[in-house]
Structures are given as structure tokens and as C-alpha cells.
PDB file of C-alpha atoms in Angstrom:
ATOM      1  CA  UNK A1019       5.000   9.257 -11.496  1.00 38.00           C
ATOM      2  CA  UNK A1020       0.982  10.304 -11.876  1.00 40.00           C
ATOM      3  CA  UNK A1021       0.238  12.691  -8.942  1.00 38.00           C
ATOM      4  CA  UNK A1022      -2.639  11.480  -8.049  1.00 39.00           C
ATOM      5  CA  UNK A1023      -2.944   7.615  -8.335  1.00 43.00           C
ATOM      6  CA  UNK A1024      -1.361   5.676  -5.451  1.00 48.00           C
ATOM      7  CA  UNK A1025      -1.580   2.286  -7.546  1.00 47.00           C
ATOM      8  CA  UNK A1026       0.183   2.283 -10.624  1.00 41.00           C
ATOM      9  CA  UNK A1027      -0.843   0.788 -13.990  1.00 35.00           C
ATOM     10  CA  UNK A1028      -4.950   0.709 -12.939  1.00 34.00           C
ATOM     11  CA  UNK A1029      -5.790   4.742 -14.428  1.00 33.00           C
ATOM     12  CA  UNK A1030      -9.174   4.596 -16.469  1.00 32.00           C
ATOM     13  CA  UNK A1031      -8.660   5.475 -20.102  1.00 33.00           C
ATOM     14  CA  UNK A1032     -11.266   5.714 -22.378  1.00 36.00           C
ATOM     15  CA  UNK A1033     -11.916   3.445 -24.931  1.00 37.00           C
ATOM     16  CA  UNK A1034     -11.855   3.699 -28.894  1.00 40.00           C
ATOM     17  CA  UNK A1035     -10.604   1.667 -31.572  1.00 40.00           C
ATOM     18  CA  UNK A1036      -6.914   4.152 -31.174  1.00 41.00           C
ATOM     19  CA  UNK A1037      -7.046   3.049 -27.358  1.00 42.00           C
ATOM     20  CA  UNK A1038      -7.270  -0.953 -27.793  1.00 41.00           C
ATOM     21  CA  UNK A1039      -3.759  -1.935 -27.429  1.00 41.00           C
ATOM     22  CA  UNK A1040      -3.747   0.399 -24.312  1.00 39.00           C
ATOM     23  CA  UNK A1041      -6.416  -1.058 -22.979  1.00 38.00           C
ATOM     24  CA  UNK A1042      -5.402  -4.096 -23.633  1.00 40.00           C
ATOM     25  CA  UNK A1043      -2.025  -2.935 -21.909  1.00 42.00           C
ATOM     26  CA  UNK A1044      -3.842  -1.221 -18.950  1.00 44.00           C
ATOM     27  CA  UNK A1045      -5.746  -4.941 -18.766  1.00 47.00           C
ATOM     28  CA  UNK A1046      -2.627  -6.913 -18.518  1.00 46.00           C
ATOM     29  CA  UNK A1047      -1.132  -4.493 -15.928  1.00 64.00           C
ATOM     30  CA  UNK A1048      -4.592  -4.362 -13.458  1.00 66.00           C
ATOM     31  CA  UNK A1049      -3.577  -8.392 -13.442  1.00 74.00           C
ATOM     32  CA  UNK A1050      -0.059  -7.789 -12.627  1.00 75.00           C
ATOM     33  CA  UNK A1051      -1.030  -5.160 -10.227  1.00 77.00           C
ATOM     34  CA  UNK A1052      -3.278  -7.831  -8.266  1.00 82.00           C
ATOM     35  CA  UNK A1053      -1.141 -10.314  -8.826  1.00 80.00           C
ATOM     36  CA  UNK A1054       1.563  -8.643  -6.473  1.00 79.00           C
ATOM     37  CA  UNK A1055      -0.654  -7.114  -4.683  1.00 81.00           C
ATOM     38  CA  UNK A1056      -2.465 -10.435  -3.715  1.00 80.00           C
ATOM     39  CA  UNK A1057       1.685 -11.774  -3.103  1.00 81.00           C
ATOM     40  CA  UNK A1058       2.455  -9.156  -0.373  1.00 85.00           C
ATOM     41  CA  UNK A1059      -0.434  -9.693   1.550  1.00 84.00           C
ATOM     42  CA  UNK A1060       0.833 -13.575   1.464  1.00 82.00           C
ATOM     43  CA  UNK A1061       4.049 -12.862   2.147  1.00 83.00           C
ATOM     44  CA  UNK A1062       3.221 -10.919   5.126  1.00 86.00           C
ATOM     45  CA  UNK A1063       2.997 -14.480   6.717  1.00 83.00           C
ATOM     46  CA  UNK A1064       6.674 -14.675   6.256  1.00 86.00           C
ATOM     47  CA  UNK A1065       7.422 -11.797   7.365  1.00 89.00           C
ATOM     48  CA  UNK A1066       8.262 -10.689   3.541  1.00 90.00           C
ATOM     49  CA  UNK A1067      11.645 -13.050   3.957  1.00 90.00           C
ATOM     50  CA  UNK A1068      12.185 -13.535   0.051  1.00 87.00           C
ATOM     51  CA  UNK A1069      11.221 -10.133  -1.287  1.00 88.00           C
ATOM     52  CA  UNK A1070      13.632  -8.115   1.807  1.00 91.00           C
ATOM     53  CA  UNK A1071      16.975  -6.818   0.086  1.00 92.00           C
ATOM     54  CA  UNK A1072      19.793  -4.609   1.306  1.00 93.00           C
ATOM     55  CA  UNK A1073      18.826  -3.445   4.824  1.00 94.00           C
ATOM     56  CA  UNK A1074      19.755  -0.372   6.469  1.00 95.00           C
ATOM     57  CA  UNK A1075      20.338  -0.719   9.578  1.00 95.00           C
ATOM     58  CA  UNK A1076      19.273   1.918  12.376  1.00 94.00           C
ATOM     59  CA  UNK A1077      19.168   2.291  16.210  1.00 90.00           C
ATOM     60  CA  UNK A1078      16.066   0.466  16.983  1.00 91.00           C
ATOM     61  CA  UNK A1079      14.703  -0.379  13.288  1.00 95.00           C
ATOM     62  CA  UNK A1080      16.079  -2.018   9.722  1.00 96.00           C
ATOM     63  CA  UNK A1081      14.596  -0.586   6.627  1.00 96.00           C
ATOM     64  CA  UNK A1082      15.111  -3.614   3.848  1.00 94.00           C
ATOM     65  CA  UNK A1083      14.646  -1.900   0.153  1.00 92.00           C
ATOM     66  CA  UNK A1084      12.686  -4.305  -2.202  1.00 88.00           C
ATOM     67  CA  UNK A1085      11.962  -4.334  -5.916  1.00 82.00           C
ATOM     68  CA  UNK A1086       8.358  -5.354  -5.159  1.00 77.00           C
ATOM     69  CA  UNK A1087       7.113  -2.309  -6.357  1.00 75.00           C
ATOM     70  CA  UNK A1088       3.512  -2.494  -7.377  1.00 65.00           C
ATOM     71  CA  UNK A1089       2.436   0.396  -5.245  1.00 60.00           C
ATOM     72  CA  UNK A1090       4.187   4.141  -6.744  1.00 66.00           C
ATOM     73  CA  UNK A1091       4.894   5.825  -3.651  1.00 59.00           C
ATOM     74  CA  UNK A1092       8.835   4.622  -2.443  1.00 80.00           C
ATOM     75  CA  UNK A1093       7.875   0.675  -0.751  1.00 90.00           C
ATOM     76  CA  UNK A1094       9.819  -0.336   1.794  1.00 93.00           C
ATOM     77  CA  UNK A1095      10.021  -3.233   4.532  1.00 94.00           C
ATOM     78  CA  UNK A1096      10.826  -2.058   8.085  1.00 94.00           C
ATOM     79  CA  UNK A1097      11.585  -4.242  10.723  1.00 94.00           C
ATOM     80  CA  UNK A1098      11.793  -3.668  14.800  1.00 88.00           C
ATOM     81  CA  UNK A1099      12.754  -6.260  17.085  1.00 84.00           C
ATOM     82  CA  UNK A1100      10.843  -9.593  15.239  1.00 84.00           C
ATOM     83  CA  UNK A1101       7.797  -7.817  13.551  1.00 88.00           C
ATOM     84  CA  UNK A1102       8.276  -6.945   9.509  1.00 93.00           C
ATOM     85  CA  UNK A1103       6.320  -4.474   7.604  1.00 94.00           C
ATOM     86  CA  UNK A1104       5.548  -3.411   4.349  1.00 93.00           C
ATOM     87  CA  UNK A1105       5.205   0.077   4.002  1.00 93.00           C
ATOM     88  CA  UNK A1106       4.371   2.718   1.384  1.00 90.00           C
ATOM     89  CA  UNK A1107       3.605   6.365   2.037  1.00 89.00           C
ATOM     90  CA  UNK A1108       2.877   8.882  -0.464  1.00 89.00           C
ATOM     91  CA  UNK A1109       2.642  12.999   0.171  1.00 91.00           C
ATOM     92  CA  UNK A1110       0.552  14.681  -2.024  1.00 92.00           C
ATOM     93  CA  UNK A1111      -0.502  18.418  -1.875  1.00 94.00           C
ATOM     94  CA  UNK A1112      -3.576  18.401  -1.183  1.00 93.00           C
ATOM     95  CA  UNK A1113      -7.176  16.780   0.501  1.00 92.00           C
ATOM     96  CA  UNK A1114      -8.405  16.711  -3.298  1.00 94.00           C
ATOM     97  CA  UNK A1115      -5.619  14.895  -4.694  1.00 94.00           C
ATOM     98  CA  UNK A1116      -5.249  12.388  -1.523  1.00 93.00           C
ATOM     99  CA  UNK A1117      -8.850  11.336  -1.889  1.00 94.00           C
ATOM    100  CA  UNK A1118      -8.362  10.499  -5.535  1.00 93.00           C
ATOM    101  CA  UNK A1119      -5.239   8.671  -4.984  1.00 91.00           C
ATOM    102  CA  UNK A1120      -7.249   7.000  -1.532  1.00 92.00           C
ATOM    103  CA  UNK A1121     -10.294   6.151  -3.620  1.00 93.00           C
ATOM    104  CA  UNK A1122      -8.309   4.679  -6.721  1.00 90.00           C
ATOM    105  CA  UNK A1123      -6.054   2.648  -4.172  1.00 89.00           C
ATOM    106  CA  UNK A1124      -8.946   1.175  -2.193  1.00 91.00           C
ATOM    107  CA  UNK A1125     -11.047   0.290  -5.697  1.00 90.00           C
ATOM    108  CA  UNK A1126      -8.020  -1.907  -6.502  1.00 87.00           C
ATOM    109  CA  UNK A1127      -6.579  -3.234  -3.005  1.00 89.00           C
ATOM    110  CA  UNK A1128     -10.678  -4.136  -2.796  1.00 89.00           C
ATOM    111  CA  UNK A1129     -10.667  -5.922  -6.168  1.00 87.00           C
ATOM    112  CA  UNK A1130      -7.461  -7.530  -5.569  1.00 86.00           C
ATOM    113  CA  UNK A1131      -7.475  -8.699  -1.672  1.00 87.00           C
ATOM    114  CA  UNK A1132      -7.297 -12.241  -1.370  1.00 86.00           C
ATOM    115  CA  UNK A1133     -10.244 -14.232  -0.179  1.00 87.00           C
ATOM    116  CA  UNK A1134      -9.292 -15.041   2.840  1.00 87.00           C
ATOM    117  CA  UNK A1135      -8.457 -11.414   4.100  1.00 89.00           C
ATOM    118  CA  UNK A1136     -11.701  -9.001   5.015  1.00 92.00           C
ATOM    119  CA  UNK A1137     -11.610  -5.684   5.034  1.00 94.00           C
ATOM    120  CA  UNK A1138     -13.421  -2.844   6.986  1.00 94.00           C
ATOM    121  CA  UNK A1139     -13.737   1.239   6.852  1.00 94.00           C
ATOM    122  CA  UNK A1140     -12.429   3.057  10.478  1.00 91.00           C
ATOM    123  CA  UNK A1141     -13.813   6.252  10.911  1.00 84.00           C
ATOM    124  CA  UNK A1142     -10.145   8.482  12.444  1.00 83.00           C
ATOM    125  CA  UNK A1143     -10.695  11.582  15.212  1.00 81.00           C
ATOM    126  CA  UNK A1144     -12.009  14.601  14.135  1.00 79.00           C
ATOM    127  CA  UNK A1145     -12.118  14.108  10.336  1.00 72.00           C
ATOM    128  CA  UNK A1146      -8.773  14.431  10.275  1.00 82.00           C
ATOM    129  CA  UNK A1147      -8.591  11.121   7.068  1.00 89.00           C
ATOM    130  CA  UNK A1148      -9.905   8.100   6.127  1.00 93.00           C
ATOM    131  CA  UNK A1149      -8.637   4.131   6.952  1.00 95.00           C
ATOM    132  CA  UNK A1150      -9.284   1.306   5.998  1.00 96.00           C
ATOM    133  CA  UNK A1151      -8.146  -1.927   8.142  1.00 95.00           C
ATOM    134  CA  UNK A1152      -7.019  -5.141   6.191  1.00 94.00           C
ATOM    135  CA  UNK A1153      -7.623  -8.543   8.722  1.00 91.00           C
ATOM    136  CA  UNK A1154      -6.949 -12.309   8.108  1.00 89.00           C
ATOM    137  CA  UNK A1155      -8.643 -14.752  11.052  1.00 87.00           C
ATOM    138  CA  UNK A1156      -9.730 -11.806  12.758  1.00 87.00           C
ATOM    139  CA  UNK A1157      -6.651 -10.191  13.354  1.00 88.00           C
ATOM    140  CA  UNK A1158      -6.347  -6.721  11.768  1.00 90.00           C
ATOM    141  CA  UNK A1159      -2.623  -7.280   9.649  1.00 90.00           C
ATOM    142  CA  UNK A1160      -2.542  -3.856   8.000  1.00 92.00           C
ATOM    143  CA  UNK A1161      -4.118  -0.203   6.705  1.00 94.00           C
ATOM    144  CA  UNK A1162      -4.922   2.134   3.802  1.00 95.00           C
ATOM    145  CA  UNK A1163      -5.043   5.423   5.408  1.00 95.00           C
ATOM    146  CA  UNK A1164      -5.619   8.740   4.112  1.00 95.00           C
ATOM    147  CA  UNK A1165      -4.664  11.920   6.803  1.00 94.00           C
ATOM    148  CA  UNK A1166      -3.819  15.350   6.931  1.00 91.00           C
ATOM    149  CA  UNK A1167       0.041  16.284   7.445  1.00 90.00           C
ATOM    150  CA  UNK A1168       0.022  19.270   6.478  1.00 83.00           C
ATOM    151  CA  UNK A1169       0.938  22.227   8.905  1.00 82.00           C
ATOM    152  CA  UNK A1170       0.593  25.969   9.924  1.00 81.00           C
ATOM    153  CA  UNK A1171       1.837  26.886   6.135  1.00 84.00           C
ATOM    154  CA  UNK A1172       1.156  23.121   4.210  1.00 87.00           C
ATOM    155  CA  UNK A1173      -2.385  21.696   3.309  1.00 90.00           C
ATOM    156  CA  UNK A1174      -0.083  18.338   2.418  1.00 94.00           C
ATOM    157  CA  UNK A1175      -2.407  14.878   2.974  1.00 93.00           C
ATOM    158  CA  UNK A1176      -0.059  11.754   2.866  1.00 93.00           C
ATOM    159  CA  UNK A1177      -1.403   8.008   1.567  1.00 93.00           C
ATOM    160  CA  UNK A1178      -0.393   5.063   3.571  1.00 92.00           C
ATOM    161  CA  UNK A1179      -0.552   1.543   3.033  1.00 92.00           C
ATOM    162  CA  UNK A1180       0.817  -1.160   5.395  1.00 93.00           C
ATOM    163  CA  UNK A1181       0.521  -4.280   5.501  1.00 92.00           C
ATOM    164  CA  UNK A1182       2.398  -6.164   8.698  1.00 92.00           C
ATOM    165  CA  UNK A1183       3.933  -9.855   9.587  1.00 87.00           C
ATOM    166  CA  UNK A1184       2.660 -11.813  12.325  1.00 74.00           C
ATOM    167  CA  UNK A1185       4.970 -11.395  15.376  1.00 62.00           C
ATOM    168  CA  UNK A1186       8.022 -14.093  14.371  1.00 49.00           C
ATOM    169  CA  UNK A1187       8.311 -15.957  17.792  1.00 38.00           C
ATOM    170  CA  UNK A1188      11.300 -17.918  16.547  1.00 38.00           C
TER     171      UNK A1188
END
């Protein structure tokens, strides 16, 4: 897993006539990358029903494991009472590090977000990250946050994306 790149399969290489067929690779799996990416902002109007397997169940929350996995960074889907999210969270060591894996993650979530979603950059209290807010018919539906978690002895930053179901009424 590359420390510093939140999306996997979108790193800039250089090319040369040695780097083609990885380019051509890196290519292919930018598509792939937006193709799921562009699918779990869709399915979030299911509330992620055919991508959820094996939940764990907990007091007031399940956690459903999925092998939709186009983010690095351990994706899950949580669910509390009839609301369904799709969560990835990454902890890297550092404000330097974060930003690049922030910035890389927003390039592609940018170049990838369907056409019907809108995005918009949130300024958080007291510099303490960055966010950016993900919205479909005016209703904000989900976040790419970068903040500060580190502590007394930690200068840790963690990435976050999440992207949430509309409440299921049902």
C-alpha cells in the first residue's frame, strides 16, 4: 500500500518508450478507478444494498465489509438505525503526507464525480484540515476530509471519505 496516495491505481509516472505498457496500465486503471468510484456514489441511493457483505453487528451500529475496494485505506459500510454509509479512513503520519494523499484523492473523486453530483470546498475551525462536501439535488450526501488526529506525542493527519444513503423510510 503507497503511503501517500489515498486512491489507488491513479500515481503519475513518467512517460518513455520503457513506461508505455504502464501507462497504458495506469490508463486502464484511472477508468476502473472512476468507474467504481462513479458506482458508489450511485449506489448510495440504495443504501449500498448489493455491494454490503458480512455485517458485524454492534450495540447501536452494523459495519458490512465489502469488496468494493477502489479507495486503499480499509472501506467499509456502516449502518445505524436506517441510514448506510460508505466509509474509508486512512492515518498517515504526517500534515505533508495527508495533503498529498488529500490533493491526489480530490484530483480524481473531481474527475470522476458523476454529473449530477456538485461538489464544494468547506473551510473546518481553526485550520485544523481541509473538506470537501459531495451534494446531489442540493442535499450534501458525503465528504473528503483531511484533519489533524494527532496528539500531545503524534503529528498523525487521517483522510476521510464518506459518502452516505438517503434516510431509508421503508
Amino acid at each position: 500500500m503507497s503511503t501517500g496516495v489515498l486512491v489507488s491505481g491513479c500515481a503519475s509516472q513518467p512517460s518513455s518508450h520503457k513506461d508505455e505498457a504502464v501507462t497504458d496500465k495506469r490508463v486502464i486503471d484511472q477508468g476502473k478507478v472512476c468507474q467504481d468510484l462513479g458506482q458508489i456514489f450511485t449506489k448510495s441511493q440504495d443504501g449500498f444494498s448489493d455491494i454490503r457483505k458480512q455485517p458485524s453487528f454492534y450495540n447501536k451500529i452494523t459495519i458490512w465489509q465489502t469488496d468494493y475496494q477502489p479507495l486503499e485505506g480499509g472501506c467499509e459500510i456502516w449502518q445505524w438505525s436506517n441510514r448506510y454509509s460508505y466509509v474509508c479512513s486512512r492515518v498517515l503520519p504526517d500534515e505533508q503526507t495527508a495533503t498529498h494523499a488529500f490533493d491526489e484523492a480530490s484530483r480524481v473523486i473531481s474527475q470522476c464525480l458523476p454529473k449530477s453530483w456538485s461538489q464544494q470546498q468547506v473551510a473546518l475551525p481553526d485550520e485544523k484540515g481541509e473538506k470537501i462536501q459531495y451534494s446531489i439535488n442540493g442535499q450534501v450526501r458525503g465528504s473528503l476530509e483531511k484533519v489533524s488526529t494527532g496528539g500531545l506525542f503524534s503529528k498523525a493527519w487521517t483522510v476521510y471519505l464518506l459518502i452516505s444513503s438517503l434516510e431509508n423510510t421503508q
